[in-house]
Short mmCIF file of C-alpha atoms in Angstrom, two decimals:
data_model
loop_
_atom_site.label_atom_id
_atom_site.label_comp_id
_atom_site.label_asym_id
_atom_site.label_seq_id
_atom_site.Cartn_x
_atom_site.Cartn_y
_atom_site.Cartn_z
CA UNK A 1 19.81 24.18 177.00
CA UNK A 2 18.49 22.77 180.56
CA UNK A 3 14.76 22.97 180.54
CA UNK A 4 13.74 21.41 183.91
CA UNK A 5 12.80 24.76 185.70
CA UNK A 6 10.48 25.99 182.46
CA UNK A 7 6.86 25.54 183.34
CA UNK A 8 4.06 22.66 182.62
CA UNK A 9 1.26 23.77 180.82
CA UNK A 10 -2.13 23.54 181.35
CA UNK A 11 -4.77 23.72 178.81
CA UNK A 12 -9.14 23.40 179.40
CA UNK A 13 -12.33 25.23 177.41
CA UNK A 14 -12.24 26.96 180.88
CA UNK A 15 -11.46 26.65 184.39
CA UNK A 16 -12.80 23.47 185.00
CA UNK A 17 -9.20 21.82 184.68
CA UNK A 18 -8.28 23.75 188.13
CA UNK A 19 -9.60 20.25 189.21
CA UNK A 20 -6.79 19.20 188.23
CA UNK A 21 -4.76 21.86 188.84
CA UNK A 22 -5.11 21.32 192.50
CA UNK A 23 -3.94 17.70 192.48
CA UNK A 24 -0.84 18.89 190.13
CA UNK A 25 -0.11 22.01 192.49
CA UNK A 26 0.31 19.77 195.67
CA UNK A 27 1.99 16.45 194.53
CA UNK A 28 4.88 19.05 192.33
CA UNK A 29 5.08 21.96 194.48
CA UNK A 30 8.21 23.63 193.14
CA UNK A 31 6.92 24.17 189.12
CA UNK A 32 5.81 26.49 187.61
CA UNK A 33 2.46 26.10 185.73
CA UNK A 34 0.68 28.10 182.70
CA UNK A 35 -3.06 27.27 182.73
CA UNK A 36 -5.10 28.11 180.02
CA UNK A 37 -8.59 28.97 180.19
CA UNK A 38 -10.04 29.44 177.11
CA UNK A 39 -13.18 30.56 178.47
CA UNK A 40 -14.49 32.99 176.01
CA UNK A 41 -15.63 29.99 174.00
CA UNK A 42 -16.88 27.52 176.62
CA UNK A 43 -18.06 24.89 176.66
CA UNK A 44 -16.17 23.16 173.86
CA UNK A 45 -18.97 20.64 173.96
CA UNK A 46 -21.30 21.96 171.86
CA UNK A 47 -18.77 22.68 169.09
CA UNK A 48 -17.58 21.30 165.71
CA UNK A 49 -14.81 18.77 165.97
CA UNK A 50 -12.89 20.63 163.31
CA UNK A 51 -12.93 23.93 165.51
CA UNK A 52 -12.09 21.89 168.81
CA UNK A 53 -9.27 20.49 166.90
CA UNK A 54 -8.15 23.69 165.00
CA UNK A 55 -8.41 25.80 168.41
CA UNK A 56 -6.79 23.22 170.44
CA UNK A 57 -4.11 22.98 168.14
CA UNK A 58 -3.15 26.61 168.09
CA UNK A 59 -3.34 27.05 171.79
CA UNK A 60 -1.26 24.28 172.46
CA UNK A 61 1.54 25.40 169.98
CA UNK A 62 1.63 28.61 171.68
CA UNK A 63 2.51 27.33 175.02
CA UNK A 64 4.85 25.55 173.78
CA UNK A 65 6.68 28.54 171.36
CA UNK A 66 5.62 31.19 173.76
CA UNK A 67 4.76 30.14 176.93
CA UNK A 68 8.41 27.59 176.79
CA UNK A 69 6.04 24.48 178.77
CA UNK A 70 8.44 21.93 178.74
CA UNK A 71 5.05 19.40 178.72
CA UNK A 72 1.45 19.95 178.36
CA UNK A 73 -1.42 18.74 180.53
CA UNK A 74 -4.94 18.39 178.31
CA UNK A 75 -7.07 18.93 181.28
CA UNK A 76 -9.75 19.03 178.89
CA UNK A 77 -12.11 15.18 178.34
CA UNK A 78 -13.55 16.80 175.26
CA UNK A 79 -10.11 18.47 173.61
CA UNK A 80 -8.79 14.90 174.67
CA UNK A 81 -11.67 13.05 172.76
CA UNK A 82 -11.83 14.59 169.44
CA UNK A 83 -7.89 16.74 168.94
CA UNK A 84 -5.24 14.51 171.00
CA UNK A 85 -3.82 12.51 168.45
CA UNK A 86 -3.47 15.60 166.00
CA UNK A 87 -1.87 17.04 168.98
CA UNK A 88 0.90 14.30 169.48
CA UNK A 89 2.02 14.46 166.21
CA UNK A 90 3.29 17.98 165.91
CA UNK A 91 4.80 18.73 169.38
CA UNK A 92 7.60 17.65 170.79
CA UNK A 93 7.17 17.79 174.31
CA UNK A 94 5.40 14.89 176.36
CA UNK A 95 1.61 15.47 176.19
CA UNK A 96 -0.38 14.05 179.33
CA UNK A 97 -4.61 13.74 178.18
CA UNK A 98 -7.26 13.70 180.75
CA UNK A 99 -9.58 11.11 179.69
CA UNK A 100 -12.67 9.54 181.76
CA UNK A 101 -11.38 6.67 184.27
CA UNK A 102 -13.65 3.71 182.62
CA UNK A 103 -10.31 1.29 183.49
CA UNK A 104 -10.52 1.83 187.19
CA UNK A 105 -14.34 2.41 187.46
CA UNK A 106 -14.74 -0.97 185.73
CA UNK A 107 -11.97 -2.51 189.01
CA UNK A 108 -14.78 -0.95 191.48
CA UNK A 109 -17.94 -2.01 190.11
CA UNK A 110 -19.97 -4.85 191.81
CA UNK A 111 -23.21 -4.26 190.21
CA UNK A 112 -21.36 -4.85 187.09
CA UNK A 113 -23.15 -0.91 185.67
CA UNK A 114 -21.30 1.94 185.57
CA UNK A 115 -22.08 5.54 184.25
CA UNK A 116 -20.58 8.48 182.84
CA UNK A 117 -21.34 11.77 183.10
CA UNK A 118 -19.46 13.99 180.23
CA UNK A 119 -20.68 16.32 177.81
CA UNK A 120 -22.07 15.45 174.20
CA UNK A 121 -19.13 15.27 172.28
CA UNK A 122 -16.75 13.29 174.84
CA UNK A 123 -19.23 10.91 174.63
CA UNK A 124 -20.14 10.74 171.06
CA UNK A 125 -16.31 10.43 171.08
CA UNK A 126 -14.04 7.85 169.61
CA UNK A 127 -11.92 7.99 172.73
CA UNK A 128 -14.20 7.18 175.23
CA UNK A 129 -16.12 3.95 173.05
CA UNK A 130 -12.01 3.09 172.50
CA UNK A 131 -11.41 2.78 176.50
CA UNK A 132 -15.52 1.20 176.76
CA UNK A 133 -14.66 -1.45 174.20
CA UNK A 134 -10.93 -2.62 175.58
CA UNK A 135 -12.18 -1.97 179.35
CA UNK A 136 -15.90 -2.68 179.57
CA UNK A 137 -17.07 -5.66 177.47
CA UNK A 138 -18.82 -7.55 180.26
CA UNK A 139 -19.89 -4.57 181.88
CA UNK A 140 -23.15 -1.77 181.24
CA UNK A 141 -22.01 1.77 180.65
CA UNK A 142 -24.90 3.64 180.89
CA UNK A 143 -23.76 7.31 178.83
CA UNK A 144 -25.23 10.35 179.87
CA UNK A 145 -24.27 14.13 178.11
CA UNK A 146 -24.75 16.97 180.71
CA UNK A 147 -25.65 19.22 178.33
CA UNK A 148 -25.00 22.91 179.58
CA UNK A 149 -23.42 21.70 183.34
CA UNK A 150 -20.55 22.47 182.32
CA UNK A 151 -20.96 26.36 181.61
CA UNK A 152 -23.51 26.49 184.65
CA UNK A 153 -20.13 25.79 186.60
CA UNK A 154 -18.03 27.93 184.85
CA UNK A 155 -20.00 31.00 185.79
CA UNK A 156 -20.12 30.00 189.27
CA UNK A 157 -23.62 28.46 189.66
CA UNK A 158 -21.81 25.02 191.04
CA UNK A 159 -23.94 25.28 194.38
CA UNK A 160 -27.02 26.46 193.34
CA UNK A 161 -30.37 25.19 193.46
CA UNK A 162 -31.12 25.23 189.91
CA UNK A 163 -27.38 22.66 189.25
CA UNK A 164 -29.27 20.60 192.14
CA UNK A 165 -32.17 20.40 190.59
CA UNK A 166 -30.42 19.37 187.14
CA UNK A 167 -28.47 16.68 188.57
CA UNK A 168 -31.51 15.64 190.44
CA UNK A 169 -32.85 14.64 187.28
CA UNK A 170 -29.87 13.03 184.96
CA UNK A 171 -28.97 10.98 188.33
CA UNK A 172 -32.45 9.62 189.53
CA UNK A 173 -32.44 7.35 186.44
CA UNK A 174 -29.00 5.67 187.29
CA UNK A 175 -29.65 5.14 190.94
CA UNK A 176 -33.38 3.31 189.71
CA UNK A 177 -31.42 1.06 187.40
CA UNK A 178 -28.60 0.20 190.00
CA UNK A 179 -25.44 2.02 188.82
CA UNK A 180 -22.78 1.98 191.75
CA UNK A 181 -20.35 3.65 190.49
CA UNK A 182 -20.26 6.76 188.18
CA UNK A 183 -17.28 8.62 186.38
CA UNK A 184 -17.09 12.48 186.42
CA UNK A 185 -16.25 12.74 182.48
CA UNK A 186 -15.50 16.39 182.68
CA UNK A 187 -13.00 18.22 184.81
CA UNK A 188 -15.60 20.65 185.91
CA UNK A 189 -17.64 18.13 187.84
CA UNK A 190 -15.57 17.10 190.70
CA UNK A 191 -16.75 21.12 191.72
CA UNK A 192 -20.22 19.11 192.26
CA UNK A 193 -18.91 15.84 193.18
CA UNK A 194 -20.42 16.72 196.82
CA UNK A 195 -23.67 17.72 195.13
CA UNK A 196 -23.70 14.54 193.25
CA UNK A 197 -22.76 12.06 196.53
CA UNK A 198 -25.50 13.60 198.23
CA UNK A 199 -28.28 12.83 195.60
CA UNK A 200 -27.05 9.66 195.13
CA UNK A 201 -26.18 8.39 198.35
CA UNK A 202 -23.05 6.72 200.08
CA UNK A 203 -23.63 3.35 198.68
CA UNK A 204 -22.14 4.94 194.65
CA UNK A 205 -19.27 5.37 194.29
CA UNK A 206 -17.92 8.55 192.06
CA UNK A 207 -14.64 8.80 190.47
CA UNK A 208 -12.47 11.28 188.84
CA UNK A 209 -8.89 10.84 186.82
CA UNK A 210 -7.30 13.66 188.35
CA UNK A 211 -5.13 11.44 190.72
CA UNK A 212 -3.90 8.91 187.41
CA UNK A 213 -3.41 12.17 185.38
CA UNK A 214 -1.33 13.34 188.42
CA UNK A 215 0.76 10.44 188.40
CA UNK A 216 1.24 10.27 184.67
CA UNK A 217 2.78 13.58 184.42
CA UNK A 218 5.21 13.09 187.52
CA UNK A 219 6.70 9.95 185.47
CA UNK A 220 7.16 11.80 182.55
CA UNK A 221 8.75 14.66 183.81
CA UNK A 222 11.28 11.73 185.48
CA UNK A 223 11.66 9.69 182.32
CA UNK A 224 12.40 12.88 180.26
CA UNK A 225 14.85 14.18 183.26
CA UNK A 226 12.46 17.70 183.03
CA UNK A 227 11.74 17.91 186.71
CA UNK A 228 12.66 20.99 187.75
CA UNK A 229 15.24 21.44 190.42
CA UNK A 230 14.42 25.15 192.16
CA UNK A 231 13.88 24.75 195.65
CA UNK A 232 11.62 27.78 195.66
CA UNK A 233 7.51 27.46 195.38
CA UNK A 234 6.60 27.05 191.44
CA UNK A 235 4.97 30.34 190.44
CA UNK A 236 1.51 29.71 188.75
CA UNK A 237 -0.66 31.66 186.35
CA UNK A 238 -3.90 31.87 184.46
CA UNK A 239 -3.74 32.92 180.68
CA UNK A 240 -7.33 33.66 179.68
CA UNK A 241 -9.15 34.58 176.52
CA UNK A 242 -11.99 36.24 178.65
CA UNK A 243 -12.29 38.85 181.12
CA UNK A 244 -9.64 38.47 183.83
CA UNK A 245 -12.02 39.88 186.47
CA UNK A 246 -14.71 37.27 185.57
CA UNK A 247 -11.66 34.56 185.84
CA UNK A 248 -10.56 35.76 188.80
CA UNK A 249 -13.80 35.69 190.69
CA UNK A 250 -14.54 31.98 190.12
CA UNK A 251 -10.80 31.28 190.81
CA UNK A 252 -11.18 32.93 194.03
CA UNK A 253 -13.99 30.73 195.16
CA UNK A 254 -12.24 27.55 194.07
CA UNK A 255 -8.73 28.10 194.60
CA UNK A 256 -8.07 31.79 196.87
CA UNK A 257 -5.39 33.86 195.38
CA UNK A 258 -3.64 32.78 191.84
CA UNK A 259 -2.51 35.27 189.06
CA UNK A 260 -4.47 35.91 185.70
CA UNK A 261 -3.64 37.69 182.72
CA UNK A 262 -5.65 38.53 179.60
CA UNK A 263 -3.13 37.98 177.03
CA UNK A 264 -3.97 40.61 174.38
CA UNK A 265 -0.17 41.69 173.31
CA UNK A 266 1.46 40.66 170.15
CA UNK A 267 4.29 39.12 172.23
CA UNK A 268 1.73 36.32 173.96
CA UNK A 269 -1.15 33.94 172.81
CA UNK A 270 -3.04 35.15 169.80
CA UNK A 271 -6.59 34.64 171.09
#
């Protein structure tokens, strides 16, 4: 049976991914998307690997059995760092992982130091000293965990003085030592990339995977012929574990008008 016109989904610890999601919306305009925003237990972060893994898993499945995503997009750097390769073993549709851009930071560099910002357990990850160890030998990569940015985004304190203040801090250190170019390690930062540039200056550079992931996806929707073929807008929607009303505020701000749905039936995701 002809697949092409089922939808991609997405999958984050909240709505962070919508980073993403934005880049994915305009460059495939005519699919559908599921995004999943498991944001009754954000930040993933903080958690046990075995429960990122376990949860990850299960949510995944179901988009697949239920949800009939003909791929998934992790849009998640921590899901991606400790759960992806259980993941790719027991689905069967092409799985596209977010994962910090240390390859092309590591092209830009001239100072020859580079930083990323991610939360603890993306980089106590094997994932991330993986892609510093093939990518980075002859170059510094200063590691810093944003502990708690994350969730300070998620409930819509992006532009506030006290997620000023914070980066204020965990940057000041890296423009002293003479980073110039720093990697947004979590898909809810590029909502304070402007925040960041500002503190930092002109002369950093900051970079996000969203544009790679992007481009990833769109060649394996090709190479698997799953592109889909309606010439109508794709229709997009948010599955979340929280409060819809909660979701839908933040969404507003970021993205205008999408539709969400609590999925609490026996017929959808068992959150």
């Amino acid at each position: 049976m002809n697949n092409n016109n089922n939808p991609i989904g997405m999958i984050d610890s909240g709505l962070g991914g919508l980073s993403l999601f934005k880049h994915i919306r305009q460059a495939l305009p005519n699919e559908d998307i599921i995004y999943f925003a498991d944001s009754k237990y954000v930040p993933y972060g903080d958690r046990e690997s075995d429960w990122i893994v376990s949860r990850t898993t299960h949510l995944i499945s179901n988009l697949v059995a239920q949800g009939k995503c003909k791929a998934i997009v992790i849009a998640c750097n921590t899901m991606t760092a400790v759960a992806v390769e259980t993941i790719r073993a027991q689905i069967n549709v092409p799985l596209i992982a977010i994962e910090p851009a240390v390859k092309p930071a590591v092209a830009m560099t001239m100072s020859k130091h580079i930083a990323v910002l991610a939360t603890a357990t993306t980089v106590k990850g094997k994932n991330l000293k993986s892609l510093i160890e093939t990518y980075a030998q002859d170059i510094k990569v200063s590691l810093v965990p944003c502990i708690g940015l994350a969730e300070k985004i998620e409930t819509g304190k992006a532009h506030t003085a006290e997620v000023k203040d914070y980066l204020k801090n965990i940057l000041a250190p890296l423009v002293e030592q003479k980073v110039d170019t720093i990697i947004l390690g979590c898909t809810h930062y590029p909502f304070v990339s402007d925040t960041i540039q500002e503190i930092v200056g002109r002369d950093i550079q900051i970079i996000e995977p969203s544009e790679a992931v992007t481009a990833q996806l769109i060649r394996q929707l090709n190479q698997y012929h799953l592109s889909s073929e309606s010439p109508n807008e794709g229709n997009h929607i948010i599955w979340t574990s929280s409060d819809p009303l909660e979701v839908a505020d933040v969404t507003f701000s970021w993205l205008c008008c999408i539709n969400i749905q609590k999925l609490s039936s026996p017929q959808s995701i068992q959150i």
